[in-house]
mmCIF file of C-alpha atoms in Angstrom:
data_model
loop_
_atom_site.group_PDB
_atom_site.id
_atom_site.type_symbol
_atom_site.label_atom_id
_atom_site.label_comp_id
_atom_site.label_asym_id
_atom_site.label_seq_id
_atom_site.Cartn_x
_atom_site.Cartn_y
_atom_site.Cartn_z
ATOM 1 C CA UNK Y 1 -32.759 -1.307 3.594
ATOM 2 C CA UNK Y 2 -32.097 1.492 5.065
ATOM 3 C CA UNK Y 3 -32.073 1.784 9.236
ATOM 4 C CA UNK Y 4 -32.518 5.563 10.915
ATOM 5 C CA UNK Y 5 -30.912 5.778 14.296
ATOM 6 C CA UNK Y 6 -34.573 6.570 15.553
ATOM 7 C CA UNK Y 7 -35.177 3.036 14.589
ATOM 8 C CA UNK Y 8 -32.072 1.470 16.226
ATOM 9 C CA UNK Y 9 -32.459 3.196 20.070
ATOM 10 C CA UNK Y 10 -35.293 2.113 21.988
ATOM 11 C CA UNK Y 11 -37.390 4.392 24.172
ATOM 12 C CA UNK Y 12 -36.896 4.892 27.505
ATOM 13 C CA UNK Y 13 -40.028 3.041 28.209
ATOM 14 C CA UNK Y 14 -39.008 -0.049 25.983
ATOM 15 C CA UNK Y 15 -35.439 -0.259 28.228
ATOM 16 C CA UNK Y 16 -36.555 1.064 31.853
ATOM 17 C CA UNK Y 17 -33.190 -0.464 33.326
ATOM 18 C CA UNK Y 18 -31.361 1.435 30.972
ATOM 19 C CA UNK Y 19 -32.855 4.556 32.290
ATOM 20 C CA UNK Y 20 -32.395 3.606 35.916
ATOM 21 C CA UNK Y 21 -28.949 3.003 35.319
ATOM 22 C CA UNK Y 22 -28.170 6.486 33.800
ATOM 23 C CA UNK Y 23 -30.250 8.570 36.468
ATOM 24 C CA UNK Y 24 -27.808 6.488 38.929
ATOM 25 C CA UNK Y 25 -24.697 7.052 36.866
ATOM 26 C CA UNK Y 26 -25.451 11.098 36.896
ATOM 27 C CA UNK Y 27 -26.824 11.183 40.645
ATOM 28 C CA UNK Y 28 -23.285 9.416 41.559
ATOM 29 C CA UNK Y 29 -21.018 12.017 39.701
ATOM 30 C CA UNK Y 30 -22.963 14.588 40.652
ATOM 31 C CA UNK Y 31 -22.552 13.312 44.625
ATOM 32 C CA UNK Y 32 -18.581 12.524 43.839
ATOM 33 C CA UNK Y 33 -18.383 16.137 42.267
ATOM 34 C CA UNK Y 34 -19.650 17.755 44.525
ATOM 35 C CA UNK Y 35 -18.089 16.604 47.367
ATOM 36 C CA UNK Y 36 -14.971 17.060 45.548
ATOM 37 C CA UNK Y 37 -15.189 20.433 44.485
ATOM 38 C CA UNK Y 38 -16.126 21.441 48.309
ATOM 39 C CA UNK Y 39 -13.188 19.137 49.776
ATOM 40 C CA UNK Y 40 -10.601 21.394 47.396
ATOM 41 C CA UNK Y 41 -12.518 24.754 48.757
ATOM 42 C CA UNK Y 42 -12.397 23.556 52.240
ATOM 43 C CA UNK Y 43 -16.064 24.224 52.663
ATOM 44 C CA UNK Y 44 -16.016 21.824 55.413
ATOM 45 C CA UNK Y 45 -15.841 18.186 53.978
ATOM 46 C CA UNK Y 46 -12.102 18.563 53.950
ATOM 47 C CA UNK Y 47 -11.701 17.450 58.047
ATOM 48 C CA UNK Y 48 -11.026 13.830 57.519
ATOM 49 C CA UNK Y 49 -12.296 10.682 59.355
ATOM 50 C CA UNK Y 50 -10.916 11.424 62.644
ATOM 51 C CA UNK Y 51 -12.887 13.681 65.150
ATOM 52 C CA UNK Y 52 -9.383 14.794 66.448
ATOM 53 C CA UNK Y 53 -8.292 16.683 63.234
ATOM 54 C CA UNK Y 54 -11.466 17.872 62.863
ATOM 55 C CA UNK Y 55 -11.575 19.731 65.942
ATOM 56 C CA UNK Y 56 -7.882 20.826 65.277
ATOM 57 C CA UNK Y 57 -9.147 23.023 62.040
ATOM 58 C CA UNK Y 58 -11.847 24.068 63.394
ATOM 59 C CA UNK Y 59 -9.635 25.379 66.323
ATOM 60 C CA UNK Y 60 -7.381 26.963 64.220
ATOM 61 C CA UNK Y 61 -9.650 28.195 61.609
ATOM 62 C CA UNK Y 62 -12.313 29.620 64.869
ATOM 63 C CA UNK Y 63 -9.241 30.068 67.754
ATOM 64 C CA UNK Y 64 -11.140 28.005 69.837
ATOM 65 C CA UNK Y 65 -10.874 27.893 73.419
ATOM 66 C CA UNK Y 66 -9.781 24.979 75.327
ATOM 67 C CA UNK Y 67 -13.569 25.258 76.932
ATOM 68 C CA UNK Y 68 -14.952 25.327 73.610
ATOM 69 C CA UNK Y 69 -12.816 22.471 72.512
ATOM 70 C CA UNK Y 70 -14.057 20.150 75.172
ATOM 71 C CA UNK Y 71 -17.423 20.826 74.357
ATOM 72 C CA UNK Y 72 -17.136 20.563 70.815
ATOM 73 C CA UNK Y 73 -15.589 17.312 70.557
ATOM 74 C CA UNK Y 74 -17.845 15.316 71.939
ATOM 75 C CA UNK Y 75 -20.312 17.111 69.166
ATOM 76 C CA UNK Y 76 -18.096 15.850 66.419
ATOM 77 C CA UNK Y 77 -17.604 12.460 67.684
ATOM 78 C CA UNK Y 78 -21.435 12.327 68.378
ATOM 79 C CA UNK Y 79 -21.880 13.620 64.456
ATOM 80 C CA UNK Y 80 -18.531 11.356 63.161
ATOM 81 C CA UNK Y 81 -20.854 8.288 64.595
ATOM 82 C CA UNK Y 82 -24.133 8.997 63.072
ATOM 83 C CA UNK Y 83 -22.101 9.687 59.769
ATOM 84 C CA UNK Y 84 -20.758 6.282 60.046
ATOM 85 C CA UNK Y 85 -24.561 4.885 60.453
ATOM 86 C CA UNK Y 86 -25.519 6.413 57.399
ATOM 87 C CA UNK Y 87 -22.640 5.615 55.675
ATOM 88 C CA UNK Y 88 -23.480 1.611 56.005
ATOM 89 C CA UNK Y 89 -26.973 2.461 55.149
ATOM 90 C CA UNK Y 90 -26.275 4.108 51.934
ATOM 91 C CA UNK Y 91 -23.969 1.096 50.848
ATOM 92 C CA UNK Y 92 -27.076 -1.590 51.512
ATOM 93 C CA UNK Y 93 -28.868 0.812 49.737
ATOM 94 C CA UNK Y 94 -26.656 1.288 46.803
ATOM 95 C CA UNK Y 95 -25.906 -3.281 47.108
ATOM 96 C CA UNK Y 96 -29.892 -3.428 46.841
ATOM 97 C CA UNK Y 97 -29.890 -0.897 43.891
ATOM 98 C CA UNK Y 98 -27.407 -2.712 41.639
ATOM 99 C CA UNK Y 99 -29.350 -5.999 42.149
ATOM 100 C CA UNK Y 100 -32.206 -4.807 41.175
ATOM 101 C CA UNK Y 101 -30.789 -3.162 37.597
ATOM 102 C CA UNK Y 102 -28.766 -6.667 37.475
ATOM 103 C CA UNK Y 103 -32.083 -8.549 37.706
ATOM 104 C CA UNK Y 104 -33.232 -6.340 34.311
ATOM 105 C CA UNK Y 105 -30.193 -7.162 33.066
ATOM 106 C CA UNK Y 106 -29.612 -9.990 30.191
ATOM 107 C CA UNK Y 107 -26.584 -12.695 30.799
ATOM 108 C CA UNK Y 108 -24.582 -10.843 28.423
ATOM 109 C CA UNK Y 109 -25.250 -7.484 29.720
ATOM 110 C CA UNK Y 110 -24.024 -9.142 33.245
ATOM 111 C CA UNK Y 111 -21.001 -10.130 31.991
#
């Protein structure tokens, strides 16, 4: 007998994890290349952790004043903090995603 590969691949409807999973999988690489791509053009995401170097490019890159400075690094820290906030907040979110698509999952699928 012969089997189609219509036959063999079950809707999207029929294997809902499955399409959970994907939209994640794209959503991620989409988020990873995009950041990446505006890291390497220095659009901005290329200052680093610390609020210090920050402020140092955006010195150079603006020839900031020293008054400027001091009032713009408290703005970064303020902005470095909140980032960190969110930051913890997407990775419960992205914990309680996986167990749910693990709890659709079979034991071998888990493995």
């Amino acid at each position: 007998m012969k089997h189609s590969l219509e036959h063999q691949i079950a809707p999207a409807d029929q294997q809902p994890w499955l399409c959970r999973l994907m939209i994640a999988g794209l959503f991620s690489s989409a988020l990873i290349l995009g950041a990446g791509a505006a890291w390497a053009d220095g659009d901005g995401h290329g200052y680093g952790h610390d609020p210090k170097s920050h402020l140092e490019k955006l010195t150079k890159k603006l020839d900031l004043t020293k008054e400027q400075q001091d009032k713009i690094l408290p703005i970064i820290e303020e902005k470095h903090q909140r980032m960190e906030g969110l930051h913890e907040q997407m990775k419960e979110m992205r914990k309680q995603a996986m167990a749910k698509i693990e709890a659709e999952l079979t034991p071998e699928q888990q493995a």
